[in-house]
mmCIF file with all atom_site columns, C-alpha atoms in Angstrom:
data_model
loop_
_atom_site.group_PDB
_atom_site.id
_atom_site.type_symbol
_atom_site.label_atom_id
_atom_site.label_alt_id
_atom_site.label_comp_id
_atom_site.label_asym_id
_atom_site.label_entity_id
_atom_site.label_seq_id
_atom_site.pdbx_PDB_ins_code
_atom_site.Cartn_x
_atom_site.Cartn_y
_atom_site.Cartn_z
_atom_site.occupancy
_atom_site.B_iso_or_equiv
_atom_site.pdbx_formal_charge
_atom_site.auth_seq_id
_atom_site.auth_comp_id
_atom_site.auth_asym_id
_atom_site.auth_atom_id
_atom_site.pdbx_PDB_model_num
ATOM 1   C CA . MET X 1 1   ? 62.180 1.992   -63.270 1.00 97.00 ? 10  MET X CA 1
ATOM 2   C CA . VAL X 1 2   ? 58.555 0.893   -62.885 1.00 98.00 ? 11  VAL X CA 1
ATOM 3   C CA . SER X 1 3   ? 57.753 -2.688  -61.924 1.00 98.00 ? 12  SER X CA 1
ATOM 4   C CA . ILE X 1 4   ? 54.488 -4.120  -63.198 1.00 98.00 ? 13  ILE X CA 1
ATOM 5   C CA . ILE X 1 5   ? 53.438 -7.134  -61.185 1.00 98.00 ? 14  ILE X CA 1
ATOM 6   C CA . MET X 1 6   ? 50.311 -9.248  -61.281 1.00 96.00 ? 15  MET X CA 1
ATOM 7   C CA . GLY X 1 7   ? 48.853 -12.159 -59.370 1.00 93.00 ? 16  GLY X CA 1
ATOM 8   C CA . SER X 1 8   ? 48.613 -14.576 -62.297 1.00 92.00 ? 17  SER X CA 1
ATOM 9   C CA . ARG X 1 9   ? 49.186 -14.906 -66.019 1.00 94.00 ? 18  ARG X CA 1
ATOM 10  C CA . SER X 1 10  ? 45.515 -14.334 -66.702 1.00 92.00 ? 19  SER X CA 1
ATOM 11  C CA . ASP X 1 11  ? 45.928 -10.749 -65.426 1.00 94.00 ? 20  ASP X CA 1
ATOM 12  C CA . LEU X 1 12  ? 48.309 -10.012 -68.340 1.00 95.00 ? 21  LEU X CA 1
ATOM 13  C CA . ARG X 1 13  ? 45.300 -9.266  -70.635 1.00 95.00 ? 22  ARG X CA 1
ATOM 14  C CA . VAL X 1 14  ? 44.682 -6.184  -68.459 1.00 96.00 ? 23  VAL X CA 1
ATOM 15  C CA . MET X 1 15  ? 48.153 -5.387  -67.188 1.00 97.00 ? 24  MET X CA 1
ATOM 16  C CA . GLY X 1 16  ? 49.686 -5.310  -70.644 1.00 97.00 ? 25  GLY X CA 1
ATOM 17  C CA . ALA X 1 17  ? 48.058 -1.896  -71.131 1.00 98.00 ? 26  ALA X CA 1
ATOM 18  C CA . ALA X 1 18  ? 50.414 -0.448  -68.436 1.00 98.00 ? 27  ALA X CA 1
ATOM 19  C CA . ALA X 1 19  ? 53.397 -1.810  -70.329 1.00 98.00 ? 28  ALA X CA 1
ATOM 20  C CA . GLU X 1 20  ? 52.149 -0.417  -73.623 1.00 98.00 ? 29  GLU X CA 1
ATOM 21  C CA . VAL X 1 21  ? 51.737 3.117   -72.344 1.00 98.00 ? 30  VAL X CA 1
ATOM 22  C CA . LEU X 1 22  ? 55.141 2.980   -70.612 1.00 98.00 ? 31  LEU X CA 1
ATOM 23  C CA . ASP X 1 23  ? 56.656 1.853   -73.910 1.00 98.00 ? 32  ASP X CA 1
ATOM 24  C CA . GLU X 1 24  ? 54.995 4.840   -75.631 1.00 97.00 ? 33  GLU X CA 1
ATOM 25  C CA . LEU X 1 25  ? 56.355 7.190   -73.017 1.00 98.00 ? 34  LEU X CA 1
ATOM 26  C CA . LYS X 1 26  ? 59.788 5.560   -73.113 1.00 98.00 ? 35  LYS X CA 1
ATOM 27  C CA . VAL X 1 27  ? 59.746 4.619   -69.420 1.00 98.00 ? 36  VAL X CA 1
ATOM 28  C CA . GLU X 1 28  ? 61.848 1.604   -68.381 1.00 98.00 ? 37  GLU X CA 1
ATOM 29  C CA . TYR X 1 29  ? 59.838 -1.166  -66.683 1.00 98.00 ? 38  TYR X CA 1
ATOM 30  C CA . SER X 1 30  ? 59.879 -4.807  -65.760 1.00 98.00 ? 39  SER X CA 1
ATOM 31  C CA . LEU X 1 31  ? 56.914 -7.094  -65.791 1.00 97.00 ? 40  LEU X CA 1
ATOM 32  C CA . THR X 1 32  ? 56.438 -10.318 -63.825 1.00 97.00 ? 41  THR X CA 1
ATOM 33  C CA . ILE X 1 33  ? 54.035 -12.510 -61.863 1.00 97.00 ? 42  ILE X CA 1
ATOM 34  C CA . VAL X 1 34  ? 54.081 -12.284 -58.034 1.00 96.00 ? 43  VAL X CA 1
ATOM 35  C CA . SER X 1 35  ? 51.163 -14.106 -56.377 1.00 93.00 ? 44  SER X CA 1
ATOM 36  C CA . ALA X 1 36  ? 50.363 -12.917 -52.858 1.00 92.00 ? 45  ALA X CA 1
ATOM 37  C CA . HIS X 1 37  ? 48.683 -16.237 -52.098 1.00 91.00 ? 46  HIS X CA 1
ATOM 38  C CA . ARG X 1 38  ? 50.578 -18.841 -54.124 1.00 93.00 ? 47  ARG X CA 1
ATOM 39  C CA . THR X 1 39  ? 54.132 -17.387 -53.817 1.00 94.00 ? 48  THR X CA 1
ATOM 40  C CA . PRO X 1 40  ? 54.230 -15.351 -50.608 1.00 95.00 ? 49  PRO X CA 1
ATOM 41  C CA . GLU X 1 41  ? 57.995 -15.759 -50.229 1.00 97.00 ? 50  GLU X CA 1
ATOM 42  C CA . ARG X 1 42  ? 58.464 -14.341 -53.741 1.00 97.00 ? 51  ARG X CA 1
ATOM 43  C CA . LEU X 1 43  ? 56.181 -11.432 -52.751 1.00 97.00 ? 52  LEU X CA 1
ATOM 44  C CA . PHE X 1 44  ? 58.202 -10.645 -49.649 1.00 97.00 ? 53  PHE X CA 1
ATOM 45  C CA . ASP X 1 45  ? 61.490 -10.925 -51.516 1.00 97.00 ? 54  ASP X CA 1
ATOM 46  C CA . PHE X 1 46  ? 60.189 -8.637  -54.326 1.00 98.00 ? 55  PHE X CA 1
ATOM 47  C CA . ALA X 1 47  ? 58.797 -5.955  -52.028 1.00 98.00 ? 56  ALA X CA 1
ATOM 48  C CA . LYS X 1 48  ? 61.674 -5.925  -49.499 1.00 97.00 ? 57  LYS X CA 1
ATOM 49  C CA . ASN X 1 49  ? 64.317 -5.624  -52.297 1.00 98.00 ? 58  ASN X CA 1
ATOM 50  C CA . ALA X 1 50  ? 62.426 -3.392  -54.773 1.00 98.00 ? 59  ALA X CA 1
ATOM 51  C CA . ARG X 1 51  ? 64.247 -0.173  -53.971 1.00 98.00 ? 60  ARG X CA 1
ATOM 52  C CA . LYS X 1 52  ? 67.628 -1.956  -53.938 1.00 98.00 ? 61  LYS X CA 1
ATOM 53  C CA . ASN X 1 53  ? 66.732 -3.354  -57.354 1.00 97.00 ? 62  ASN X CA 1
ATOM 54  C CA . GLY X 1 54  ? 66.215 0.130   -58.844 1.00 98.00 ? 63  GLY X CA 1
ATOM 55  C CA . ILE X 1 55  ? 62.415 0.178   -58.746 1.00 98.00 ? 64  ILE X CA 1
ATOM 56  C CA . LYS X 1 56  ? 60.861 3.604   -58.185 1.00 98.00 ? 65  LYS X CA 1
ATOM 57  C CA . VAL X 1 57  ? 57.155 2.812   -58.570 1.00 98.00 ? 66  VAL X CA 1
ATOM 58  C CA . VAL X 1 58  ? 55.218 -0.443  -58.394 1.00 98.00 ? 67  VAL X CA 1
ATOM 59  C CA . ILE X 1 59  ? 52.054 -1.178  -60.415 1.00 98.00 ? 68  ILE X CA 1
ATOM 60  C CA . ALA X 1 60  ? 50.354 -4.177  -58.905 1.00 98.00 ? 69  ALA X CA 1
ATOM 61  C CA . GLY X 1 61  ? 47.290 -5.807  -60.519 1.00 97.00 ? 70  GLY X CA 1
ATOM 62  C CA . ALA X 1 62  ? 45.151 -8.418  -58.913 1.00 93.00 ? 71  ALA X CA 1
ATOM 63  C CA . GLY X 1 63  ? 41.694 -9.901  -59.112 1.00 90.00 ? 72  GLY X CA 1
ATOM 64  C CA . GLY X 1 64  ? 39.393 -11.507 -56.584 1.00 87.00 ? 73  GLY X CA 1
ATOM 65  C CA . ALA X 1 65  ? 40.568 -10.804 -53.032 1.00 86.00 ? 74  ALA X CA 1
ATOM 66  C CA . ALA X 1 66  ? 43.334 -8.632  -54.589 1.00 90.00 ? 75  ALA X CA 1
ATOM 67  C CA . HIS X 1 67  ? 45.798 -8.668  -51.712 1.00 93.00 ? 76  HIS X CA 1
ATOM 68  C CA . LEU X 1 68  ? 48.883 -8.098  -53.891 1.00 96.00 ? 77  LEU X CA 1
ATOM 69  C CA . PRO X 1 69  ? 48.945 -4.291  -54.016 1.00 97.00 ? 78  PRO X CA 1
ATOM 70  C CA . GLY X 1 70  ? 48.308 -3.889  -50.309 1.00 97.00 ? 79  GLY X CA 1
ATOM 71  C CA . MET X 1 71  ? 50.795 -6.525  -49.249 1.00 97.00 ? 80  MET X CA 1
ATOM 72  C CA . VAL X 1 72  ? 53.531 -4.892  -51.413 1.00 98.00 ? 81  VAL X CA 1
ATOM 73  C CA . ALA X 1 73  ? 52.600 -1.491  -49.924 1.00 98.00 ? 82  ALA X CA 1
ATOM 74  C CA . SER X 1 74  ? 52.905 -2.899  -46.405 1.00 97.00 ? 83  SER X CA 1
ATOM 75  C CA . LEU X 1 75  ? 56.514 -4.048  -47.165 1.00 97.00 ? 84  LEU X CA 1
ATOM 76  C CA . THR X 1 76  ? 57.986 -1.032  -49.008 1.00 97.00 ? 85  THR X CA 1
ATOM 77  C CA . SER X 1 77  ? 57.883 2.741   -48.828 1.00 97.00 ? 86  SER X CA 1
ATOM 78  C CA . LEU X 1 78  ? 57.843 2.996   -52.648 1.00 98.00 ? 87  LEU X CA 1
ATOM 79  C CA . PRO X 1 79  ? 54.636 4.280   -54.262 1.00 98.00 ? 88  PRO X CA 1
ATOM 80  C CA . VAL X 1 80  ? 52.286 1.433   -55.139 1.00 98.00 ? 89  VAL X CA 1
ATOM 81  C CA . ILE X 1 81  ? 49.528 1.799   -57.712 1.00 98.00 ? 90  ILE X CA 1
ATOM 82  C CA . GLY X 1 82  ? 46.829 -0.876  -57.495 1.00 98.00 ? 91  GLY X CA 1
ATOM 83  C CA . VAL X 1 83  ? 44.888 -2.111  -60.516 1.00 97.00 ? 92  VAL X CA 1
ATOM 84  C CA . PRO X 1 84  ? 41.743 -4.061  -59.624 1.00 96.00 ? 93  PRO X CA 1
ATOM 85  C CA . VAL X 1 85  ? 41.257 -6.808  -62.246 1.00 96.00 ? 94  VAL X CA 1
ATOM 86  C CA . LYS X 1 86  ? 37.947 -8.258  -63.115 1.00 94.00 ? 95  LYS X CA 1
ATOM 87  C CA . SER X 1 87  ? 38.784 -11.965 -63.032 1.00 85.00 ? 96  SER X CA 1
ATOM 88  C CA . SER X 1 88  ? 36.868 -15.198 -63.424 1.00 81.00 ? 97  SER X CA 1
ATOM 89  C CA . ASN X 1 89  ? 36.634 -15.679 -59.647 1.00 78.00 ? 98  ASN X CA 1
ATOM 90  C CA . SER X 1 90  ? 35.561 -12.052 -59.104 1.00 77.00 ? 99  SER X CA 1
ATOM 91  C CA . ILE X 1 91  ? 32.256 -10.690 -57.805 1.00 84.00 ? 100 ILE X CA 1
ATOM 92  C CA . ASP X 1 92  ? 31.837 -8.506  -60.838 1.00 86.00 ? 101 ASP X CA 1
ATOM 93  C CA . GLY X 1 93  ? 35.109 -6.818  -60.020 1.00 88.00 ? 102 GLY X CA 1
ATOM 94  C CA . TRP X 1 94  ? 33.848 -5.099  -56.856 1.00 91.00 ? 103 TRP X CA 1
ATOM 95  C CA . ASP X 1 95  ? 35.770 -7.421  -54.562 1.00 92.00 ? 104 ASP X CA 1
ATOM 96  C CA . SER X 1 96  ? 38.980 -6.379  -56.255 1.00 92.00 ? 105 SER X CA 1
ATOM 97  C CA . VAL X 1 97  ? 38.173 -2.689  -56.256 1.00 94.00 ? 106 VAL X CA 1
ATOM 98  C CA . LEU X 1 98  ? 37.279 -2.667  -52.577 1.00 93.00 ? 107 LEU X CA 1
ATOM 99  C CA . SER X 1 99  ? 40.192 -4.851  -51.542 1.00 92.00 ? 108 SER X CA 1
ATOM 100 C CA . ILE X 1 100 ? 42.664 -2.399  -53.070 1.00 94.00 ? 109 ILE X CA 1
ATOM 101 C CA . LEU X 1 101 ? 40.772 0.779   -52.280 1.00 93.00 ? 110 LEU X CA 1
ATOM 102 C CA . GLN X 1 102 ? 40.098 0.174   -48.574 1.00 93.00 ? 111 GLN X CA 1
ATOM 103 C CA . MET X 1 103 ? 43.641 0.122   -47.250 1.00 93.00 ? 112 MET X CA 1
ATOM 104 C CA . PRO X 1 104 ? 44.245 0.819   -43.534 1.00 94.00 ? 113 PRO X CA 1
ATOM 105 C CA . SER X 1 105 ? 45.765 4.118   -42.410 1.00 95.00 ? 114 SER X CA 1
ATOM 106 C CA . GLY X 1 106 ? 49.471 4.264   -43.033 1.00 95.00 ? 115 GLY X CA 1
ATOM 107 C CA . VAL X 1 107 ? 49.491 1.796   -45.908 1.00 96.00 ? 116 VAL X CA 1
ATOM 108 C CA . PRO X 1 108 ? 48.292 3.818   -48.967 1.00 96.00 ? 117 PRO X CA 1
ATOM 109 C CA . VAL X 1 109 ? 47.781 2.256   -52.379 1.00 97.00 ? 118 VAL X CA 1
ATOM 110 C CA . ALA X 1 110 ? 46.840 4.595   -55.222 1.00 98.00 ? 119 ALA X CA 1
ATOM 111 C CA . THR X 1 111 ? 43.920 2.870   -56.919 1.00 97.00 ? 120 THR X CA 1
ATOM 112 C CA . VAL X 1 112 ? 42.795 3.181   -60.535 1.00 98.00 ? 121 VAL X CA 1
ATOM 113 C CA . ALA X 1 113 ? 39.554 1.977   -62.128 1.00 97.00 ? 122 ALA X CA 1
ATOM 114 C CA . LEU X 1 114 ? 38.650 -1.658  -62.631 1.00 96.00 ? 123 LEU X CA 1
ATOM 115 C CA . ASP X 1 115 ? 40.923 -2.969  -65.417 1.00 96.00 ? 124 ASP X CA 1
ATOM 116 C CA . GLY X 1 116 ? 42.501 0.518   -65.537 1.00 97.00 ? 125 GLY X CA 1
ATOM 117 C CA . ALA X 1 117 ? 46.114 -0.555  -66.155 1.00 98.00 ? 126 ALA X CA 1
ATOM 118 C CA . LYS X 1 118 ? 46.677 2.111   -68.791 1.00 98.00 ? 127 LYS X CA 1
ATOM 119 C CA . ASN X 1 119 ? 45.881 4.836   -66.256 1.00 98.00 ? 128 ASN X CA 1
ATOM 120 C CA . ALA X 1 120 ? 48.231 3.097   -63.787 1.00 98.00 ? 129 ALA X CA 1
ATOM 121 C CA . GLY X 1 121 ? 51.051 3.282   -66.345 1.00 98.00 ? 130 GLY X CA 1
ATOM 122 C CA . ILE X 1 122 ? 50.347 7.005   -66.942 1.00 98.00 ? 131 ILE X CA 1
ATOM 123 C CA . LEU X 1 123 ? 50.213 7.701   -63.199 1.00 98.00 ? 132 LEU X CA 1
ATOM 124 C CA . ALA X 1 124 ? 53.494 5.865   -62.655 1.00 98.00 ? 133 ALA X CA 1
ATOM 125 C CA . ALA X 1 125 ? 55.113 7.967   -65.435 1.00 98.00 ? 134 ALA X CA 1
ATOM 126 C CA . GLN X 1 126 ? 53.670 11.147  -63.873 1.00 98.00 ? 135 GLN X CA 1
ATOM 127 C CA . ILE X 1 127 ? 55.187 10.233  -60.511 1.00 98.00 ? 136 ILE X CA 1
ATOM 128 C CA . LEU X 1 128 ? 58.570 9.698   -62.158 1.00 98.00 ? 137 LEU X CA 1
ATOM 129 C CA . GLY X 1 129 ? 58.067 12.802  -64.329 1.00 98.00 ? 138 GLY X CA 1
ATOM 130 C CA . ALA X 1 130 ? 57.872 15.003  -61.231 1.00 97.00 ? 139 ALA X CA 1
ATOM 131 C CA . SER X 1 131 ? 61.686 14.747  -61.024 1.00 97.00 ? 140 SER X CA 1
ATOM 132 C CA . ASP X 1 132 ? 62.551 13.936  -64.737 1.00 97.00 ? 141 ASP X CA 1
ATOM 133 C CA . GLU X 1 133 ? 62.221 16.912  -67.037 1.00 97.00 ? 142 GLU X CA 1
ATOM 134 C CA . GLN X 1 134 ? 62.544 14.870  -70.263 1.00 98.00 ? 143 GLN X CA 1
ATOM 135 C CA . LEU X 1 135 ? 59.764 12.510  -69.156 1.00 98.00 ? 144 LEU X CA 1
ATOM 136 C CA . ALA X 1 136 ? 57.618 15.485  -68.127 1.00 98.00 ? 145 ALA X CA 1
ATOM 137 C CA . ILE X 1 137 ? 57.929 16.815  -71.649 1.00 98.00 ? 146 ILE X CA 1
ATOM 138 C CA . ARG X 1 138 ? 56.887 13.434  -73.144 1.00 98.00 ? 147 ARG X CA 1
ATOM 139 C CA . LEU X 1 139 ? 53.882 13.379  -70.784 1.00 98.00 ? 148 LEU X CA 1
ATOM 140 C CA . ASP X 1 140 ? 52.935 16.909  -71.830 1.00 98.00 ? 149 ASP X CA 1
ATOM 141 C CA . ASN X 1 141 ? 53.111 15.751  -75.477 1.00 97.00 ? 150 ASN X CA 1
ATOM 142 C CA . PHE X 1 142 ? 51.020 12.690  -74.615 1.00 97.00 ? 151 PHE X CA 1
ATOM 143 C CA . LYS X 1 143 ? 48.359 14.863  -72.966 1.00 96.00 ? 152 LYS X CA 1
ATOM 144 C CA . GLU X 1 144 ? 48.391 17.247  -75.923 1.00 96.00 ? 153 GLU X CA 1
ATOM 145 C CA . ALA X 1 145 ? 47.766 14.310  -78.299 1.00 95.00 ? 154 ALA X CA 1
ATOM 146 C CA . LEU X 1 146 ? 44.729 13.294  -76.184 1.00 93.00 ? 155 LEU X CA 1
ATOM 147 C CA . LYS X 1 147 ? 43.395 16.868  -76.593 1.00 93.00 ? 156 LYS X CA 1
ATOM 148 C CA . GLU X 1 148 ? 44.042 16.855  -80.367 1.00 92.00 ? 157 GLU X CA 1
ATOM 149 C CA . LYS X 1 149 ? 42.165 13.569  -80.749 1.00 90.00 ? 158 LYS X CA 1
ATOM 150 C CA . VAL X 1 150 ? 39.083 14.983  -79.065 1.00 89.00 ? 159 VAL X CA 1
ATOM 151 C CA . ILE X 1 151 ? 39.258 18.118  -81.240 1.00 89.00 ? 160 ILE X CA 1
ATOM 152 C CA . THR X 1 152 ? 39.539 16.012  -84.376 1.00 86.00 ? 161 THR X CA 1
ATOM 153 C CA . ASP X 1 153 ? 36.548 13.899  -83.207 1.00 82.00 ? 162 ASP X CA 1
ATOM 154 C CA . VAL X 1 154 ? 34.485 17.039  -82.690 1.00 83.00 ? 163 VAL X CA 1
ATOM 155 C CA . GLU X 1 155 ? 35.411 18.344  -86.141 1.00 84.00 ? 164 GLU X CA 1
ATOM 156 C CA . ASN X 1 156 ? 34.512 15.021  -87.685 1.00 80.00 ? 165 ASN X CA 1
ATOM 157 C CA . ILE X 1 157 ? 31.150 14.986  -85.972 1.00 80.00 ? 166 ILE X CA 1
ATOM 158 C CA . ASP X 1 158 ? 30.473 18.567  -87.065 1.00 79.00 ? 167 ASP X CA 1
ATOM 159 C CA . LYS X 1 159 ? 31.523 17.752  -90.655 1.00 79.00 ? 168 LYS X CA 1
ATOM 160 C CA . ASN X 1 160 ? 30.268 14.209  -91.122 1.00 77.00 ? 169 ASN X CA 1
ATOM 161 C CA . GLY X 1 161 ? 27.727 13.602  -88.451 1.00 74.00 ? 170 GLY X CA 1
ATOM 162 C CA . TRP X 1 162 ? 27.963 11.163  -85.557 1.00 73.00 ? 171 TRP X CA 1
ATOM 163 C CA . LYS X 1 163 ? 27.123 8.018   -87.585 1.00 72.00 ? 172 LYS X CA 1
ATOM 164 C CA . GLU X 1 164 ? 30.496 8.142   -89.308 1.00 66.00 ? 173 GLU X CA 1
ATOM 165 C CA . LEU X 1 165 ? 32.327 7.789   -85.972 1.00 65.00 ? 174 LEU X CA 1
ATOM 166 C CA . VAL X 1 166 ? 30.364 4.786   -84.636 1.00 67.00 ? 175 VAL X CA 1
#
């Protein structure tokens, strides 16, 4: 199972994209709020018990100082994927990106683009798909559909011109 966590309810506008792609790929997940700064005991409890609770991958989204992904990674050996969220208290999102990206040696956090929760969901599925053949097939189909969409767009541009697609 994948656990999608975020620092506050306002992050749901971004983090929902991870849940949507996991739904599409038929990957079981949970979604909740775990604030590194406002609920540190909840954070510790979540991270320390994640494996025992059946979690295989954590997707952690946070804005501003964005300590959530790194703190979770410091407390568990499970893979953690960080999603920097451009929030109202953010410095154009860069503070979140750098807070998640610049982890110290020994505490890795895989980091996706600013507001890149969809890619975080896909990456979590790919991690699980390395040992789940059925999920790997669904991922292959997902990737094939991406390719087909580009081919269809190329054909439409060639046939109708670019103005039809804007």
